[in-house]
PDB file of C-alpha atoms in Angstrom:
ATOM      1  CA  MET N1220       7.554  11.312 -17.774  1.00  0.00           C
ATOM      2  CA  TYR N1221       9.120  13.231 -14.957  1.00  0.00           C
ATOM      3  CA  THR N1222      10.994  16.716 -14.845  1.00  0.00           C
ATOM      4  CA  ASN N1223      12.871  16.402 -11.707  1.00  0.00           C
ATOM      5  CA  ILE N1224      13.508  12.658 -11.073  1.00  0.00           C
ATOM      6  CA  LEU N1225      14.675   9.598 -13.020  1.00  0.00           C
ATOM      7  CA  THR N1226      13.472   6.044 -12.632  1.00  0.00           C
ATOM      8  CA  SER N1227      15.003   2.696 -13.881  1.00  0.00           C
ATOM      9  CA  GLN N1228      14.098  -0.931 -13.017  1.00  0.00           C
ATOM     10  CA  ASP N1229      16.399  -3.989 -13.180  1.00  0.00           C
ATOM     11  CA  ASN N1230      16.232  -7.325 -11.435  1.00  0.00           C
ATOM     12  CA  GLY N1231      13.218  -6.580  -9.294  1.00  0.00           C
ATOM     13  CA  ILE N1232      14.867  -3.248  -8.135  1.00  0.00           C
ATOM     14  CA  THR N1233      13.529   0.161  -9.015  1.00  0.00           C
ATOM     15  CA  THR N1234      15.945   2.977  -8.648  1.00  0.00           C
ATOM     16  CA  ILE N1235      14.411   6.508  -8.126  1.00  0.00           C
ATOM     17  CA  THR N1236      17.038   9.314  -8.680  1.00  0.00           C
ATOM     18  CA  ILE N1237      16.213  12.884  -7.694  1.00  0.00           C
ATOM     19  CA  ASN N1238      17.642  14.904 -10.721  1.00  0.00           C
ATOM     20  CA  ARG N1239      17.949  18.638  -9.958  1.00  0.00           C
ATOM     21  CA  PRO N1240      21.656  18.811  -9.931  1.00  0.00           C
ATOM     22  CA  SER N1241      21.705  22.533 -10.481  1.00  0.00           C
ATOM     23  CA  LYS N1242      19.709  23.019  -7.348  1.00  0.00           C
ATOM     24  CA  LEU N1243      21.658  20.256  -5.367  1.00  0.00           C
ATOM     25  CA  ASN N1244      18.575  18.144  -5.810  1.00  0.00           C
ATOM     26  CA  ALA N1245      16.430  20.444  -3.424  1.00  0.00           C
ATOM     27  CA  LEU N1246      12.855  19.399  -2.891  1.00  0.00           C
ATOM     28  CA  ASN N1247      10.227  21.714  -4.307  1.00  0.00           C
ATOM     29  CA  LYS N1248       6.521  21.089  -4.592  1.00  0.00           C
ATOM     30  CA  GLU N1249       6.812  19.497  -8.036  1.00  0.00           C
ATOM     31  CA  THR N1250       9.558  17.182  -7.014  1.00  0.00           C
ATOM     32  CA  ILE N1251       7.581  16.005  -3.959  1.00  0.00           C
ATOM     33  CA  GLN N1252       4.618  15.228  -6.246  1.00  0.00           C
ATOM     34  CA  GLU N1253       6.785  13.446  -8.749  1.00  0.00           C
ATOM     35  CA  LEU N1254       8.427  11.337  -5.979  1.00  0.00           C
ATOM     36  CA  HIS N1255       5.008  10.355  -4.728  1.00  0.00           C
ATOM     37  CA  ALA N1256       3.915   9.308  -8.056  1.00  0.00           C
ATOM     38  CA  ALA N1257       7.095   7.237  -8.639  1.00  0.00           C
ATOM     39  CA  PHE N1258       6.809   5.509  -5.292  1.00  0.00           C
ATOM     40  CA  ARG N1259       3.211   4.658  -5.954  1.00  0.00           C
ATOM     41  CA  VAL N1260       3.903   3.175  -9.365  1.00  0.00           C
ATOM     42  CA  ALA N1261       6.895   1.081  -8.018  1.00  0.00           C
ATOM     43  CA  ASP N1262       4.784  -0.131  -4.952  1.00  0.00           C
ATOM     44  CA  LEU N1263       1.935  -1.196  -7.245  1.00  0.00           C
ATOM     45  CA  ASP N1264       4.390  -2.966  -9.665  1.00  0.00           C
ATOM     46  CA  ALA N1265       4.513  -6.636  -8.866  1.00  0.00           C
ATOM     47  CA  ASP N1266       8.044  -6.890 -10.459  1.00  0.00           C
ATOM     48  CA  THR N1267       9.531  -4.367  -7.932  1.00  0.00           C
ATOM     49  CA  LYS N1268      10.709  -6.003  -4.846  1.00  0.00           C
ATOM     50  CA  VAL N1269      13.029  -3.106  -3.500  1.00  0.00           C
ATOM     51  CA  ILE N1270      13.321   0.573  -4.110  1.00  0.00           C
ATOM     52  CA  ILE N1271      16.614   2.403  -4.048  1.00  0.00           C
ATOM     53  CA  LEU N1272      16.433   6.145  -3.607  1.00  0.00           C
ATOM     54  CA  THR N1273      19.402   8.408  -4.373  1.00  0.00           C
ATOM     55  CA  GLY N1274      20.426  11.873  -5.778  1.00  0.00           C
ATOM     56  CA  SER N1275      22.057  12.604  -9.142  1.00  0.00           C
ATOM     57  CA  GLY N1276      25.704  13.761  -9.223  1.00  0.00           C
ATOM     58  CA  GLU N1277      28.327  13.516  -6.483  1.00  0.00           C
ATOM     59  CA  LYS N1278      27.459  16.520  -4.369  1.00  0.00           C
ATOM     60  CA  ALA N1279      23.921  16.021  -2.985  1.00  0.00           C
ATOM     61  CA  PHE N1280      21.404  13.442  -2.071  1.00  0.00           C
ATOM     62  CA  VAL N1281      18.882  16.387  -1.244  1.00  0.00           C
ATOM     63  CA  ALA N1282      20.360  19.607  -0.015  1.00  0.00           C
ATOM     64  CA  GLY N1283      17.091  20.613   1.573  1.00  0.00           C
ATOM     65  CA  ALA N1284      13.699  22.061   0.695  1.00  0.00           C
ATOM     66  CA  ASP N1285      13.381  24.851  -1.940  1.00  0.00           C
ATOM     67  CA  ILE N1286      13.212  27.760   0.600  1.00  0.00           C
ATOM     68  CA  SER N1287      12.086  30.225  -2.108  1.00  0.00           C
ATOM     69  CA  GLU N1288       8.903  28.504  -2.365  1.00  0.00           C
ATOM     70  CA  PHE N1289       7.675  29.137   1.237  1.00  0.00           C
ATOM     71  CA  ALA N1290       9.643  32.150   2.383  1.00  0.00           C
ATOM     72  CA  SER N1291       6.563  34.320   2.399  1.00  0.00           C
ATOM     73  CA  PHE N1292       4.151  31.710   3.785  1.00  0.00           C
ATOM     74  CA  SER N1293       1.518  32.502   6.613  1.00  0.00           C
ATOM     75  CA  VAL N1294       1.229  30.238   9.814  1.00  0.00           C
ATOM     76  CA  THR N1295      -1.718  28.278   8.057  1.00  0.00           C
ATOM     77  CA  GLU N1296       0.210  27.839   4.802  1.00  0.00           C
ATOM     78  CA  GLY N1297       3.187  26.695   6.767  1.00  0.00           C
ATOM     79  CA  GLN N1298       1.095  23.999   8.585  1.00  0.00           C
ATOM     80  CA  GLN N1299      -0.612  23.003   5.319  1.00  0.00           C
ATOM     81  CA  LEU N1300       2.973  22.690   3.702  1.00  0.00           C
ATOM     82  CA  ALA N1301       4.108  20.313   6.415  1.00  0.00           C
ATOM     83  CA  ALA N1302       0.895  18.248   6.599  1.00  0.00           C
ATOM     84  CA  LYS N1303       0.671  17.829   2.830  1.00  0.00           C
ATOM     85  CA  GLY N1304       4.326  16.954   2.443  1.00  0.00           C
ATOM     86  CA  GLN N1305       4.228  14.344   5.231  1.00  0.00           C
ATOM     87  CA  GLU N1306       1.050  12.843   3.763  1.00  0.00           C
ATOM     88  CA  LEU N1307       2.295  12.679   0.117  1.00  0.00           C
ATOM     89  CA  LEU N1308       5.799  11.657   0.564  1.00  0.00           C
ATOM     90  CA  PHE N1309       7.516  11.258   4.048  1.00  0.00           C
ATOM     91  CA  ASP N1310       4.851   9.126   5.761  1.00  0.00           C
ATOM     92  CA  TYR N1311       3.937   7.545   2.580  1.00  0.00           C
ATOM     93  CA  VAL N1312       7.482   6.252   1.958  1.00  0.00           C
ATOM     94  CA  ALA N1313       7.771   5.170   5.682  1.00  0.00           C
ATOM     95  CA  ASN N1314       4.647   3.070   5.386  1.00  0.00           C
ATOM     96  CA  LEU N1315       5.245   1.630   1.893  1.00  0.00           C
ATOM     97  CA  SER N1316       5.001  -2.106   1.754  1.00  0.00           C
ATOM     98  CA  THR N1317       7.887  -2.206  -0.698  1.00  0.00           C
ATOM     99  CA  PRO N1318      11.199  -1.738   1.234  1.00  0.00           C
ATOM    100  CA  VAL N1319      13.112   1.508   0.486  1.00  0.00           C
ATOM    101  CA  ILE N1320      16.954   1.913   0.911  1.00  0.00           C
ATOM    102  CA  ALA N1321      18.182   5.489   0.838  1.00  0.00           C
ATOM    103  CA  ALA N1322      21.616   5.614  -0.797  1.00  0.00           C
ATOM    104  CA  VAL N1323      22.962   9.025   0.518  1.00  0.00           C
ATOM    105  CA  ASN N1324      25.372  10.287  -2.022  1.00  0.00           C
ATOM    106  CA  GLY N1325      26.370  13.708  -0.630  1.00  0.00           C
ATOM    107  CA  PHE N1326      24.569  16.365   1.336  1.00  0.00           C
ATOM    108  CA  ALA N1327      21.377  15.291   2.979  1.00  0.00           C
ATOM    109  CA  LEU N1328      20.136  18.417   4.784  1.00  0.00           C
ATOM    110  CA  GLY N1329      16.737  19.437   6.120  1.00  0.00           C
ATOM    111  CA  GLY N1330      14.109  17.912   3.903  1.00  0.00           C
ATOM    112  CA  GLY N1331      16.764  15.728   2.481  1.00  0.00           C
ATOM    113  CA  LEU N1332      17.679  14.074   5.709  1.00  0.00           C
ATOM    114  CA  GLU N1333      13.973  13.814   6.578  1.00  0.00           C
ATOM    115  CA  LEU N1334      13.423  11.914   3.264  1.00  0.00           C
ATOM    116  CA  ALA N1335      16.418   9.642   4.020  1.00  0.00           C
ATOM    117  CA  MET N1336      15.056   8.895   7.498  1.00  0.00           C
ATOM    118  CA  ALA N1337      11.558   8.048   6.039  1.00  0.00           C
ATOM    119  CA  ALA N1338      13.275   5.171   4.097  1.00  0.00           C
ATOM    120  CA  HIS N1339      13.467   1.839   5.747  1.00  0.00           C
ATOM    121  CA  PHE N1340      17.254   2.161   6.173  1.00  0.00           C
ATOM    122  CA  ARG N1341      20.090   4.188   4.981  1.00  0.00           C
ATOM    123  CA  ILE N1342      23.666   3.766   3.526  1.00  0.00           C
ATOM    124  CA  ALA N1343      25.908   6.687   2.729  1.00  0.00           C
ATOM    125  CA  SER N1344      29.099   7.542   0.713  1.00  0.00           C
ATOM    126  CA  GLU N1345      32.032   8.755   2.718  1.00  0.00           C
ATOM    127  CA  ASN N1346      31.644  12.437   1.469  1.00  0.00           C
ATOM    128  CA  ALA N1347      28.082  12.478   2.786  1.00  0.00           C
ATOM    129  CA  LYS N1348      27.018  15.207   5.267  1.00  0.00           C
ATOM    130  CA  MET N1349      23.738  15.165   7.196  1.00  0.00           C
ATOM    131  CA  GLY N1350      21.924  17.610   9.246  1.00  0.00           C
ATOM    132  CA  LEU N1351      18.718  19.508  10.069  1.00  0.00           C
ATOM    133  CA  PRO N1352      19.743  23.156   9.711  1.00  0.00           C
ATOM    134  CA  GLU N1353      16.129  24.651  10.041  1.00  0.00           C
ATOM    135  CA  VAL N1354      16.546  26.518  13.264  1.00  0.00           C
ATOM    136  CA  SER N1355      19.288  28.723  11.502  1.00  0.00           C
ATOM    137  CA  LEU N1356      16.351  29.906   9.274  1.00  0.00           C
ATOM    138  CA  GLY N1357      13.944  30.511  12.132  1.00  0.00           C
ATOM    139  CA  VAL N1358      11.793  27.467  11.655  1.00  0.00           C
ATOM    140  CA  ILE N1359      11.868  23.749  12.685  1.00  0.00           C
ATOM    141  CA  PRO N1360      12.047  20.491  10.713  1.00  0.00           C
ATOM    142  CA  GLY N1361       8.543  20.074   9.336  1.00  0.00           C
ATOM    143  CA  TYR N1362       8.658  16.764   7.377  1.00  0.00           C
ATOM    144  CA  GLY N1363       9.055  14.402  10.416  1.00  0.00           C
ATOM    145  CA  GLY N1364      12.553  15.342  11.329  1.00  0.00           C
ATOM    146  CA  THR N1365      11.812  16.017  14.966  1.00  0.00           C
ATOM    147  CA  GLN N1366      10.122  12.587  15.298  1.00  0.00           C
ATOM    148  CA  ARG N1367      12.242  10.289  13.213  1.00  0.00           C
ATOM    149  CA  LEU N1368      15.685  11.579  14.244  1.00  0.00           C
ATOM    150  CA  PRO N1369      15.290  10.899  17.998  1.00  0.00           C
ATOM    151  CA  GLN N1370      13.785   7.454  17.049  1.00  0.00           C
ATOM    152  CA  LEU N1371      16.926   6.626  15.150  1.00  0.00           C
ATOM    153  CA  ILE N1372      19.817   8.195  17.191  1.00  0.00           C
ATOM    154  CA  GLY N1373      18.336   8.993  20.562  1.00  0.00           C
ATOM    155  CA  LYS N1374      17.001  12.121  22.111  1.00  0.00           C
ATOM    156  CA  GLY N1375      20.127  13.793  23.313  1.00  0.00           C
ATOM    157  CA  ARG N1376      21.925  13.499  19.959  1.00  0.00           C
ATOM    158  CA  ALA N1377      18.738  14.460  18.032  1.00  0.00           C
ATOM    159  CA  MET N1378      18.279  17.632  20.238  1.00  0.00           C
ATOM    160  CA  GLU N1379      21.965  18.573  19.747  1.00  0.00           C
ATOM    161  CA  MET N1380      21.730  18.087  15.982  1.00  0.00           C
ATOM    162  CA  ILE N1381      18.547  20.154  15.828  1.00  0.00           C
ATOM    163  CA  MET N1382      19.579  23.028  18.195  1.00  0.00           C
ATOM    164  CA  THR N1383      23.039  23.528  16.725  1.00  0.00           C
ATOM    165  CA  ALA N1384      21.777  23.208  13.113  1.00  0.00           C
ATOM    166  CA  GLY N1385      25.203  21.442  12.561  1.00  0.00           C
ATOM    167  CA  MET N1386      26.161  18.848  10.192  1.00  0.00           C
ATOM    168  CA  ILE N1387      27.579  15.445  10.916  1.00  0.00           C
ATOM    169  CA  ASP N1388      29.733  13.386   8.468  1.00  0.00           C
ATOM    170  CA  ALA N1389      29.177   9.633   7.313  1.00  0.00           C
ATOM    171  CA  ASN N1390      31.520   8.135  10.019  1.00  0.00           C
ATOM    172  CA  GLN N1391      29.568  10.027  12.719  1.00  0.00           C
ATOM    173  CA  ALA N1392      26.208   9.049  11.162  1.00  0.00           C
ATOM    174  CA  LEU N1393      27.438   5.341  11.257  1.00  0.00           C
ATOM    175  CA  GLN N1394      28.358   5.610  14.894  1.00  0.00           C
ATOM    176  CA  TYR N1395      25.015   7.070  15.768  1.00  0.00           C
ATOM    177  CA  GLY N1396      23.061   4.455  13.877  1.00  0.00           C
ATOM    178  CA  LEU N1397      21.555   6.878  11.438  1.00  0.00           C
ATOM    179  CA  ILE N1398      23.024   4.903   8.557  1.00  0.00           C
ATOM    180  CA  ASN N1399      23.867   1.162   8.280  1.00  0.00           C
ATOM    181  CA  TYR N1400      27.053   1.349   6.152  1.00  0.00           C
ATOM    182  CA  THR N1401      29.444   3.915   4.712  1.00  0.00           C
ATOM    183  CA  THR N1402      31.479   3.373   1.447  1.00  0.00           C
ATOM    184  CA  THR N1403      33.149   5.114  -1.431  1.00  0.00           C
ATOM    185  CA  GLN N1404      30.969   7.066  -3.806  1.00  0.00           C
ATOM    186  CA  GLU N1405      31.776   4.470  -6.487  1.00  0.00           C
ATOM    187  CA  GLU N1406      30.678   1.507  -4.381  1.00  0.00           C
ATOM    188  CA  LEU N1407      27.470   3.242  -2.972  1.00  0.00           C
ATOM    189  CA  ILE N1408      25.000   2.046  -5.683  1.00  0.00           C
ATOM    190  CA  PRO N1409      26.685  -1.412  -5.995  1.00  0.00           C
ATOM    191  CA  LEU N1410      26.341  -1.766  -2.168  1.00  0.00           C
ATOM    192  CA  ALA N1411      22.753  -0.767  -2.330  1.00  0.00           C
ATOM    193  CA  THR N1412      22.045  -3.162  -5.258  1.00  0.00           C
ATOM    194  CA  LYS N1413      23.769  -5.897  -3.316  1.00  0.00           C
ATOM    195  CA  LEU N1414      21.623  -5.270  -0.195  1.00  0.00           C
ATOM    196  CA  ALA N1415      18.523  -5.047  -2.438  1.00  0.00           C
ATOM    197  CA  GLY N1416      19.429  -8.345  -4.064  1.00  0.00           C
ATOM    198  CA  LYS N1417      19.535 -10.108  -0.767  1.00  0.00           C
ATOM    199  CA  ILE N1418      16.035  -8.612   0.002  1.00  0.00           C
ATOM    200  CA  THR N1419      14.601  -9.627  -3.302  1.00  0.00           C
ATOM    201  CA  ARG N1420      15.291 -13.342  -2.536  1.00  0.00           C
ATOM    202  CA  ASN N1421      12.868 -13.367   0.381  1.00  0.00           C
ATOM    203  CA  SER N1422       9.033 -13.045   0.536  1.00  0.00           C
ATOM    204  CA  SER N1423       7.807  -9.695  -0.453  1.00  0.00           C
ATOM    205  CA  ILE N1424       4.551 -10.385   1.362  1.00  0.00           C
ATOM    206  CA  ALA N1425       6.270 -11.191   4.481  1.00  0.00           C
ATOM    207  CA  ILE N1426       8.495  -8.145   4.307  1.00  0.00           C
ATOM    208  CA  GLY N1427       5.507  -5.854   3.825  1.00  0.00           C
ATOM    209  CA  ALA N1428       4.029  -7.462   7.001  1.00  0.00           C
ATOM    210  CA  ALA N1429       7.310  -6.960   8.902  1.00  0.00           C
ATOM    211  CA  ILE N1430       7.356  -3.186   7.965  1.00  0.00           C
ATOM    212  CA  LYS N1431       3.835  -2.807   9.344  1.00  0.00           C
ATOM    213  CA  ALA N1432       4.832  -4.586  12.501  1.00  0.00           C
ATOM    214  CA  VAL N1433       8.053  -2.673  13.074  1.00  0.00           C
ATOM    215  CA  ASN N1434       6.410   0.704  12.227  1.00  0.00           C
ATOM    216  CA  ALA N1435       3.833  -0.002  14.943  1.00  0.00           C
ATOM    217  CA  VAL N1436       6.485   0.310  17.624  1.00  0.00           C
ATOM    218  CA  TYR N1437       6.438   4.094  16.974  1.00  0.00           C
ATOM    219  CA  GLU N1438       2.789   4.564  16.689  1.00  0.00           C
ATOM    220  CA  ASP N1439       0.977   6.109  19.735  1.00  0.00           C
ATOM    221  CA  GLY N1440      -1.799   4.218  21.226  1.00  0.00           C
ATOM    222  CA  VAL N1441      -0.905   1.030  19.078  1.00  0.00           C
ATOM    223  CA  ASN N1442       0.077  -2.124  20.649  1.00  0.00           C
ATOM    224  CA  GLY N1443       3.093  -3.296  18.392  1.00  0.00           C
ATOM    225  CA  TYR N1444       2.927  -6.829  19.780  1.00  0.00           C
ATOM    226  CA  GLN N1445      -0.790  -7.128  18.736  1.00  0.00           C
ATOM    227  CA  VAL N1446      -0.022  -5.856  15.273  1.00  0.00           C
ATOM    228  CA  GLU N1447       2.961  -8.369  15.105  1.00  0.00           C
ATOM    229  CA  ILE N1448       0.415 -11.185  16.103  1.00  0.00           C
ATOM    230  CA  GLU N1449      -1.948 -10.126  13.471  1.00  0.00           C
ATOM    231  CA  GLN N1450       0.600  -9.815  10.718  1.00  0.00           C
ATOM    232  CA  PHE N1451       2.187 -13.186  11.751  1.00  0.00           C
ATOM    233  CA  GLY N1452      -1.137 -14.869  11.594  1.00  0.00           C
ATOM    234  CA  ASN N1453      -1.950 -13.212   8.053  1.00  0.00           C
ATOM    235  CA  CYS N1454       1.289 -14.775   6.660  1.00  0.00           C
ATOM    236  CA  PHE N1455      -0.176 -18.148   7.229  1.00  0.00           C
ATOM    237  CA  GLY N1456      -2.920 -17.374   4.529  1.00  0.00           C
ATOM    238  CA  THR N1457      -0.359 -16.495   1.825  1.00  0.00           C
ATOM    239  CA  GLU N1458       1.035 -18.567  -1.004  1.00  0.00           C
ATOM    240  CA  ASP N1459       4.512 -17.272  -0.052  1.00  0.00           C
ATOM    241  CA  PHE N1460       4.071 -19.064   3.247  1.00  0.00           C
ATOM    242  CA  LYS N1461       3.136 -22.299   1.634  1.00  0.00           C
ATOM    243  CA  GLU N1462       6.045 -22.049  -0.722  1.00  0.00           C
ATOM    244  CA  GLY N1463       8.597 -21.030   1.839  1.00  0.00           C
ATOM    245  CA  THR N1464       7.684 -23.798   4.201  1.00  0.00           C
ATOM    246  CA  GLN N1465       7.404 -26.265   1.493  1.00  0.00           C
ATOM    247  CA  ALA N1466      10.809 -25.353  -0.028  1.00  0.00           C
ATOM    248  CA  PHE N1467      12.404 -25.598   3.559  1.00  0.00           C
ATOM    249  CA  LEU N1468      10.882 -29.111   4.089  1.00  0.00           C
ATOM    250  CA  GLU N1469      12.141 -30.177   0.543  1.00  0.00           C
ATOM    251  CA  LYS N1470      15.548 -28.681   1.205  1.00  0.00           C
ATOM    252  CA  ARG N1471      15.419 -26.484  -1.889  1.00  0.00           C
ATOM    253  CA  LYS N1472      15.447 -22.711  -2.624  1.00  0.00           C
ATOM    254  CA  ALA N1473      12.011 -21.062  -2.325  1.00  0.00           C
ATOM    255  CA  ASN N1474      10.513 -19.418  -5.469  1.00  0.00           C
ATOM    256  CA  PHE N1475       8.119 -16.792  -3.891  1.00  0.00           C
ATOM    257  CA  PRO N1476       5.140 -15.971  -5.955  1.00  0.00           C
ATOM    258  CA  GLY N1477       4.492 -12.754  -3.950  1.00  0.00           C
ATOM    259  CA  LYS N1478       1.071 -13.514  -2.994  1.00  0.00           C
TER     260      LYS N1478
END
């Protein structure tokens, strides 16, 4: 079905793997389109409670964007490239109602780090290296990197990473709060699956509402507290709320219908 990605589903978890190992899983236009399609399918699938995003092989999650595709672009084409990419993939993933865990299995550079940052949270293998090297090419991050990196690690650290075009390793990323856990290459997907399993036990409707409320913190002109109040109230009209509260009162495990 796809040329550049692989998808699989098991126990409520859809795994999307970027599969261009000869190009270190670099993001080209076709891969961005395919990722959009795969995320859309998974989000609409009632059986998918969590999405794990990773790269194939042991070297790279995504080593960046495919520079050969846009090296000769004009100003307008450059702006369109960023706008289209953000709309199709990066903002799309960040605002998905299904939680997305990025399992960073190697280099996550440029567009690769931007994609990992669009996920709801990140874990990484010990060999992972992360950075935004765009200024070394005479350009800046264009897929949300200048916005999401300071949100995640603070302005000063983000400025340093962007200005130096340098890479940080998994331990530094953990100290910065860019990733939640670091583990061996072998344990990366098992850890992602374990975390995903904990998420699948909870109400997918409530999780979707929580994603909306948390994301509202970072939207200009939006009152996050008001969004939380609305989403909180909406939960009261769901079958998941009725089941969750009933199960609690009856001292049994909830079996959420996801409605």
